[in-house]
mmCIF file of C-alpha atoms in Angstrom:
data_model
loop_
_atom_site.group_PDB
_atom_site.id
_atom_site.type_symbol
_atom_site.label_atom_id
_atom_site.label_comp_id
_atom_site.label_asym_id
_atom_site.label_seq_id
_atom_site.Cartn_x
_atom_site.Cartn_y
_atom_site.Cartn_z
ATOM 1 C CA UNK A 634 -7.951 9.280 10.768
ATOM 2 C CA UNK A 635 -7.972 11.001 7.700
ATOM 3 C CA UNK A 636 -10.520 9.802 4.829
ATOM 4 C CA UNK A 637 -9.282 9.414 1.081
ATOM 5 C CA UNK A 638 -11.752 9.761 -1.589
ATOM 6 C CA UNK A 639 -11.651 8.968 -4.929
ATOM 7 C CA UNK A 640 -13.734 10.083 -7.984
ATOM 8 C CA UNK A 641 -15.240 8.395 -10.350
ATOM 9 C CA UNK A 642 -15.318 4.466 -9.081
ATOM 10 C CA UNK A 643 -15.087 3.711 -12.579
ATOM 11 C CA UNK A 644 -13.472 5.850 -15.715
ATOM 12 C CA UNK A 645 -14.369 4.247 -18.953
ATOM 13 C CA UNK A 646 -11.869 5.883 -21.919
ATOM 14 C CA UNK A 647 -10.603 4.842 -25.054
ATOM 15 C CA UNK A 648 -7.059 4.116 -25.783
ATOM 16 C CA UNK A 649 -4.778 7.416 -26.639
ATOM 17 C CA UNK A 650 -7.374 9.317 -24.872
ATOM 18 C CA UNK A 651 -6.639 11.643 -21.474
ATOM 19 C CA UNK A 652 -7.502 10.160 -18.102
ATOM 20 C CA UNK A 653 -7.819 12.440 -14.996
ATOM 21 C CA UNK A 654 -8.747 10.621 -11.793
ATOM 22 C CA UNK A 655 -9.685 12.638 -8.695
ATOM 23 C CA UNK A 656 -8.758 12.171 -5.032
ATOM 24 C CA UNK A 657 -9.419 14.252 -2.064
ATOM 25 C CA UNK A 658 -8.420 14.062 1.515
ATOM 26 C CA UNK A 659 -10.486 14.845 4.490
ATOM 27 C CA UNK A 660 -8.060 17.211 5.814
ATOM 28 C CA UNK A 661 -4.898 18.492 4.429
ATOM 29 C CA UNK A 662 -1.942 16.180 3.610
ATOM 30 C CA UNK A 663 0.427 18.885 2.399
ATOM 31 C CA UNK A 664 2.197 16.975 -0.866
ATOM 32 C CA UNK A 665 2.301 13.620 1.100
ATOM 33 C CA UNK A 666 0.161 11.736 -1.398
ATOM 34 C CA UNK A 667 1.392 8.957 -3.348
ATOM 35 C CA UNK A 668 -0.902 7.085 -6.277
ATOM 36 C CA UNK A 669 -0.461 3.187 -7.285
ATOM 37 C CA UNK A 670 -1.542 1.173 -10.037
ATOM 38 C CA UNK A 671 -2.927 -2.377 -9.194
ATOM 39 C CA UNK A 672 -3.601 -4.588 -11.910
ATOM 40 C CA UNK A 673 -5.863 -8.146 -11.464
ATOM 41 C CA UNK A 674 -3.648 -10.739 -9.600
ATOM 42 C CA UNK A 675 -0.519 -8.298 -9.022
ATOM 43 C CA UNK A 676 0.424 -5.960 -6.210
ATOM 44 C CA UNK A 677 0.618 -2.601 -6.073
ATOM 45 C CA UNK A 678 3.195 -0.554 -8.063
ATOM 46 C CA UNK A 679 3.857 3.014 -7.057
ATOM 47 C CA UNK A 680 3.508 5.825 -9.895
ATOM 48 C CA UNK A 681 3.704 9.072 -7.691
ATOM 49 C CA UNK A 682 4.924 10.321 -4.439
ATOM 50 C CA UNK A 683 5.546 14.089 -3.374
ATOM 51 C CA UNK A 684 2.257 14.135 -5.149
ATOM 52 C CA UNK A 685 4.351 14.988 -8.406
ATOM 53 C CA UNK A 686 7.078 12.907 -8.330
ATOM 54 C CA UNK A 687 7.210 9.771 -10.722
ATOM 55 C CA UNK A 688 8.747 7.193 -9.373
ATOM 56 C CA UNK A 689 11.798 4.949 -11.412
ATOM 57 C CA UNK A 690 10.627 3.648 -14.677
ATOM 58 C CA UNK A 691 7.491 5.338 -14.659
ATOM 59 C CA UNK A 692 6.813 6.569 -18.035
ATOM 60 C CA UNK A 693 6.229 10.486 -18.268
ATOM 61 C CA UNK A 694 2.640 10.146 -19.627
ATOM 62 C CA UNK A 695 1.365 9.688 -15.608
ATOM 63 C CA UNK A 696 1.630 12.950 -13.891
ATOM 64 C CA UNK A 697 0.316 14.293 -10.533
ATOM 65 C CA UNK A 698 -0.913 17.260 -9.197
ATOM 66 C CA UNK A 699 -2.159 19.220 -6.131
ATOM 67 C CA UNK A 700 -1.739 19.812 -3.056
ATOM 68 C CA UNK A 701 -3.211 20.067 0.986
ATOM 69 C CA UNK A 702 -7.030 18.256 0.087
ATOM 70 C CA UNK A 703 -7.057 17.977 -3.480
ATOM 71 C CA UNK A 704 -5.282 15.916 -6.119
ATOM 72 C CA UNK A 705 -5.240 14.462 -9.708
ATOM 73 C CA UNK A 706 -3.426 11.626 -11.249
ATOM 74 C CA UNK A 707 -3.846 12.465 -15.186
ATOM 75 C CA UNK A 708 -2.896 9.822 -17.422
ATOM 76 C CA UNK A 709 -1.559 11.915 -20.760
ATOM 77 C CA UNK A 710 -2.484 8.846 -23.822
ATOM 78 C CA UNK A 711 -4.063 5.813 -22.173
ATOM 79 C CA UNK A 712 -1.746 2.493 -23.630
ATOM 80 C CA UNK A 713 -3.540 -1.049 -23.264
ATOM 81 C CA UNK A 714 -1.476 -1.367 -20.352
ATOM 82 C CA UNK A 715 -2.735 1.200 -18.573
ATOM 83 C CA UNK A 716 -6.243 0.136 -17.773
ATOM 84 C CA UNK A 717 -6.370 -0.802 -13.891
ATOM 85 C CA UNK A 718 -7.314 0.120 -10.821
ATOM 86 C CA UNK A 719 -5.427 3.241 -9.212
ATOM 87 C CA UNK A 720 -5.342 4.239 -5.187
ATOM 88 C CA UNK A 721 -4.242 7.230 -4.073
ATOM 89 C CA UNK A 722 -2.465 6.992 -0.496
ATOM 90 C CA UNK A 723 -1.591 9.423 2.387
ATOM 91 C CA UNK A 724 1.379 9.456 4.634
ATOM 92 C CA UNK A 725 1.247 12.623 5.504
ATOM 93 C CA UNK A 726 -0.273 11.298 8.966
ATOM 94 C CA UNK A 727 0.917 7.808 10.422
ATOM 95 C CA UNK A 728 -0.747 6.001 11.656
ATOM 96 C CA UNK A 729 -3.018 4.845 10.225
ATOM 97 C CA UNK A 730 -1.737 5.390 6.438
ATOM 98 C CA UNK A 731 -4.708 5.257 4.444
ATOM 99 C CA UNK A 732 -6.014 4.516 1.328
ATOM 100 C CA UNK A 733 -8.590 6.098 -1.131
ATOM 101 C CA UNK A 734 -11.622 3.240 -2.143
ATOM 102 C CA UNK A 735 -9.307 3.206 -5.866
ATOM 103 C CA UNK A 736 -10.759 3.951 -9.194
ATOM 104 C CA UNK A 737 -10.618 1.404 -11.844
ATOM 105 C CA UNK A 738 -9.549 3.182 -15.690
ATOM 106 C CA UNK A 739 -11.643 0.398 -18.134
ATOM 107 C CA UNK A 740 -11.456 0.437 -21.934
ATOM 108 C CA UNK A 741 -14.340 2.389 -23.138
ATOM 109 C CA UNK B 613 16.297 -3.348 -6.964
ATOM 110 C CA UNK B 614 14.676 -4.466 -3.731
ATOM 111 C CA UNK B 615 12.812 -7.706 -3.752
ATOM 112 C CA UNK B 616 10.276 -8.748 -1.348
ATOM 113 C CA UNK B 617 9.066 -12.569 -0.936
ATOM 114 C CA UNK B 618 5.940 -12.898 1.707
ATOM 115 C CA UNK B 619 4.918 -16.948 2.992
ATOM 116 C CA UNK B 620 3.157 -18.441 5.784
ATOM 117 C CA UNK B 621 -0.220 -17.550 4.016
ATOM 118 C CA UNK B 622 -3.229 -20.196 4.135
ATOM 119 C CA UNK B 623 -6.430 -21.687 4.959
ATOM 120 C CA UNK B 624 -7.259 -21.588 9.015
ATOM 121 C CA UNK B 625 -10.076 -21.537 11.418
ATOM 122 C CA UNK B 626 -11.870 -18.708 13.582
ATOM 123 C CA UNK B 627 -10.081 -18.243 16.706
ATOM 124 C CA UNK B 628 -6.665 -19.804 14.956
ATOM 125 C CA UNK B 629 -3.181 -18.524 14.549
ATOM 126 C CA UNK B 630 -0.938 -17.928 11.665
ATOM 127 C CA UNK B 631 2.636 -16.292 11.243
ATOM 128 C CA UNK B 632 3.534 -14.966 8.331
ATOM 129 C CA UNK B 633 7.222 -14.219 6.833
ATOM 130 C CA UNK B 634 8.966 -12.242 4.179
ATOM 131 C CA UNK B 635 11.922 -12.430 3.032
ATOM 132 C CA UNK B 636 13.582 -9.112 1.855
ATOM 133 C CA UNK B 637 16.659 -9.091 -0.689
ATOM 134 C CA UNK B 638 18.086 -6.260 -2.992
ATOM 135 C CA UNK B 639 18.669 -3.536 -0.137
ATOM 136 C CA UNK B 640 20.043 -3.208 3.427
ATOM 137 C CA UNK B 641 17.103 -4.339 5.542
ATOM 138 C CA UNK B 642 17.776 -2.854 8.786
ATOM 139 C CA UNK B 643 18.121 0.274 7.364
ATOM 140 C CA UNK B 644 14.042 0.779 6.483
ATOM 141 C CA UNK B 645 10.789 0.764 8.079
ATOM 142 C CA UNK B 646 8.583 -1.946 6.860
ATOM 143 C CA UNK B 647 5.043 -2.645 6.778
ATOM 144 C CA UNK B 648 2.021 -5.165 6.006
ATOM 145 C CA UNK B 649 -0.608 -3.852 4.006
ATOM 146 C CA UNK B 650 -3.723 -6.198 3.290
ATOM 147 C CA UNK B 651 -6.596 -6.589 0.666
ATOM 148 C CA UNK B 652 -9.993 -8.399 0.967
ATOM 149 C CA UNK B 653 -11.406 -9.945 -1.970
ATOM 150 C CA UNK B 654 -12.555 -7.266 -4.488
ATOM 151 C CA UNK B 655 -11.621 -4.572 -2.301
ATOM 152 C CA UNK B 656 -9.344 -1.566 -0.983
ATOM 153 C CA UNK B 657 -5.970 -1.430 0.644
ATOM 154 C CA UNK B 658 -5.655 -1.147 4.646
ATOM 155 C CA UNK B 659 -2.352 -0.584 6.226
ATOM 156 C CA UNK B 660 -1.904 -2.974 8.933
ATOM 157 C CA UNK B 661 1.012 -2.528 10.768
ATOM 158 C CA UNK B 662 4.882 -1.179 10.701
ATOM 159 C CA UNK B 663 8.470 -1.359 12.559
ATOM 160 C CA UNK B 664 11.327 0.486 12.362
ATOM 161 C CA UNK B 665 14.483 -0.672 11.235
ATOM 162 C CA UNK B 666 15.832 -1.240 15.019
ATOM 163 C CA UNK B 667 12.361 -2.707 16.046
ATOM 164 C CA UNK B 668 12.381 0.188 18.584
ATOM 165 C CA UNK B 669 8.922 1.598 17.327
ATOM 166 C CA UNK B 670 6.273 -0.685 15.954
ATOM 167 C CA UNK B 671 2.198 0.126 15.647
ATOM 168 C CA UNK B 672 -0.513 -1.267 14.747
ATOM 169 C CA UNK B 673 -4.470 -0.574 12.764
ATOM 170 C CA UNK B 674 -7.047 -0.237 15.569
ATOM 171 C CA UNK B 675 -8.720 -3.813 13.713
ATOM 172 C CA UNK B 676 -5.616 -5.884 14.456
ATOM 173 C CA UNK B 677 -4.298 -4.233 18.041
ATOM 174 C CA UNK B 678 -3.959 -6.946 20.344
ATOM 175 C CA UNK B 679 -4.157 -9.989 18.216
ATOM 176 C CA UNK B 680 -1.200 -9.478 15.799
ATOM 177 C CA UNK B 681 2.653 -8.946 16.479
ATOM 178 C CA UNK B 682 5.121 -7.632 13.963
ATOM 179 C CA UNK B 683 8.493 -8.225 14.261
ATOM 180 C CA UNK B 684 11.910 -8.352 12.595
ATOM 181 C CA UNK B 685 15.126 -10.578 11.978
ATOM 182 C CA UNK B 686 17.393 -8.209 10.800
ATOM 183 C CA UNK B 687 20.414 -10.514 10.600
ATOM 184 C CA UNK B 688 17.981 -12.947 8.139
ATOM 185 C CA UNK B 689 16.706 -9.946 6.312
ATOM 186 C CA UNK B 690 12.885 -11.171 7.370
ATOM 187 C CA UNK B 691 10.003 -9.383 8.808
ATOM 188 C CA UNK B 692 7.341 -11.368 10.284
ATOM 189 C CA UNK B 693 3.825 -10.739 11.563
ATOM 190 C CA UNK B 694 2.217 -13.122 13.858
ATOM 191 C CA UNK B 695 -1.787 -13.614 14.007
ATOM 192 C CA UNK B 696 -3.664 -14.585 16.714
ATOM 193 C CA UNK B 697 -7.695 -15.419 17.479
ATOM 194 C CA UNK B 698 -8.317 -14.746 13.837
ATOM 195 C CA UNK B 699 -11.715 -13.483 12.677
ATOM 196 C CA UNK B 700 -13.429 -13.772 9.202
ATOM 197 C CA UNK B 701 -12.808 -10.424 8.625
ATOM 198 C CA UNK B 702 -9.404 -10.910 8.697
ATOM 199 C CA UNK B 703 -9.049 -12.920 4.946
ATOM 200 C CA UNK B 704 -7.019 -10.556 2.831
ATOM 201 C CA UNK B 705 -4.088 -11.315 0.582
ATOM 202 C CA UNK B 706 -1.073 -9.850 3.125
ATOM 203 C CA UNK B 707 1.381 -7.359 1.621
ATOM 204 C CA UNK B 708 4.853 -7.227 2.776
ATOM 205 C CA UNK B 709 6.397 -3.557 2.282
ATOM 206 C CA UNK B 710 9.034 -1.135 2.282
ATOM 207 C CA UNK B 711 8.752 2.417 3.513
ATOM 208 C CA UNK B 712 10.479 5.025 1.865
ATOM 209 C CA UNK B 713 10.675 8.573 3.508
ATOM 210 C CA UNK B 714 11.030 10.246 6.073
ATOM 211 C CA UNK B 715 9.556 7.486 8.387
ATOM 212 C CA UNK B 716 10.704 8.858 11.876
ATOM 213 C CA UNK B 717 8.755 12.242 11.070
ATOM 214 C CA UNK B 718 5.854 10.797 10.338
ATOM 215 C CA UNK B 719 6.039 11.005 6.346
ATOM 216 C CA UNK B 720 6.683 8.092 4.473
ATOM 217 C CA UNK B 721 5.312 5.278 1.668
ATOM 218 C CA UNK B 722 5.312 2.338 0.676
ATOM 219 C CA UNK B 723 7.486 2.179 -2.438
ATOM 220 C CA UNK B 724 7.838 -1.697 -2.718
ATOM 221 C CA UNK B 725 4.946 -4.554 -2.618
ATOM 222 C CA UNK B 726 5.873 -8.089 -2.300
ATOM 223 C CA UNK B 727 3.849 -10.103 -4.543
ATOM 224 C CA UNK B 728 1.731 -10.947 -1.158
ATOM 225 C CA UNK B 729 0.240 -14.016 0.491
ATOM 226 C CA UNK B 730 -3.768 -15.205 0.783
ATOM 227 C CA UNK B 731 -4.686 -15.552 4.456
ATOM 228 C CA UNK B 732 -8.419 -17.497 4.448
ATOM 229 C CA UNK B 733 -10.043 -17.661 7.826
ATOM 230 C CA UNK B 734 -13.337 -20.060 7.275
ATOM 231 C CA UNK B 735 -14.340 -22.570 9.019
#
């Protein structure tokens, strides 16, 4: 099974400031790494798959990066509506998919 | 735009069954894998099972193997998973998924969440 994990467990910014949250994989997943954004009482919503690729309506201040073990989500200008807790994912492997432990972006 | 409805969610003993539903709408069904994904209180994701489109291939995480069945109704555009001698361990709110990808190779994602259903096992 390959292990997902995330760094930091918590990322206090400001808003309009430049998040970068870290995940790394336990052995390589090529560029099959997605990231989601889970806000309190709501399900996931995917952001990036491909490891680059924004998904439909995501707005182009998320962006991804990396590739085989390591990989950033970097959020360009936080907005209010950005602070959350994000989960990277791999599928380059199934099963099991699995999840990083998530990183949760609070207002600083 | 693909909608996904999960039910069947609720409170229920050690030991007891549950069968939970969701109802998929916005997309031809039969044409994806699907999957449940689950969350405990306060913490991660964990995949717990999938099915193909056809129902030909199904699997399941090592934690639920033997206990829980997924299966489809392609023709009521509903996937289902079944839960048997459930443990505490097993209260999670239940995700009800579609995979996007290249699921027969080995390389896809869950692109959309229904809104999910609590499962409490307490007794």
């Amino acid at each position: 099974e390959i292990v997902m994990t995330q760094s930091p467990a918590t990322l206090s910014v400001s808003s309009g400031e430049r998040a970068t949250l870290s995940c790394r994989a336990s052995q390589s997943v090529s560029s099959n790494l997605a990231w989601y954004q889970q806000k309190p009482g709501q399900a996931p919503r995917l952001l990036i798959y491909g490891a680059s690729t924004r998904a439909t309506g995501i707005p182009a201040r998320f962006s991804g990066s990396g590739s085989e073990t390591e990989f950033t989500l970097t959020i360009s200008s936080l907005q209010s509506e950005d602070f959350a807790v994000y989960y990277c994912h791999q599928y380059n492997n199934w099963p099991p998919w699995t999840f990083g432990q998530g990183t949760k972006v609070e207002i600083k | 735009q693909a909608q996904l409805v999960e039910s069947g969610g609720g409170l229920v003993k050690p030991g007891g069954s549950l069968r939970l539903s969701c109802a998929a709408s916005g997309f031809t069904f039969s044409d994806y894998y699907m999957s449940w994904i689950r969350q405990a209180p306060g913490k991660g994701l964990e995949w717990v099972s999938y099915i193909s489109g056809s129902s030909s291939y199904t699997n399941y995480a090592d934690s639920v193997k033997g206990r829980v069945t997924i299966s489809r109704d392609n023709a009521k555009n509903s996937l289902y998973l079944q839960m048997n001698s459930l443990r505490a361990e097993d209260t999670a709110v239940y995700y009800c998924t579609r995979a996007l990808g290249y699921c027969s190779g080995g390389s896809c994602y869950p692109d959309s969440w229904g809104q999910g259903t609590l499962v409490t096992v307490s007794s």
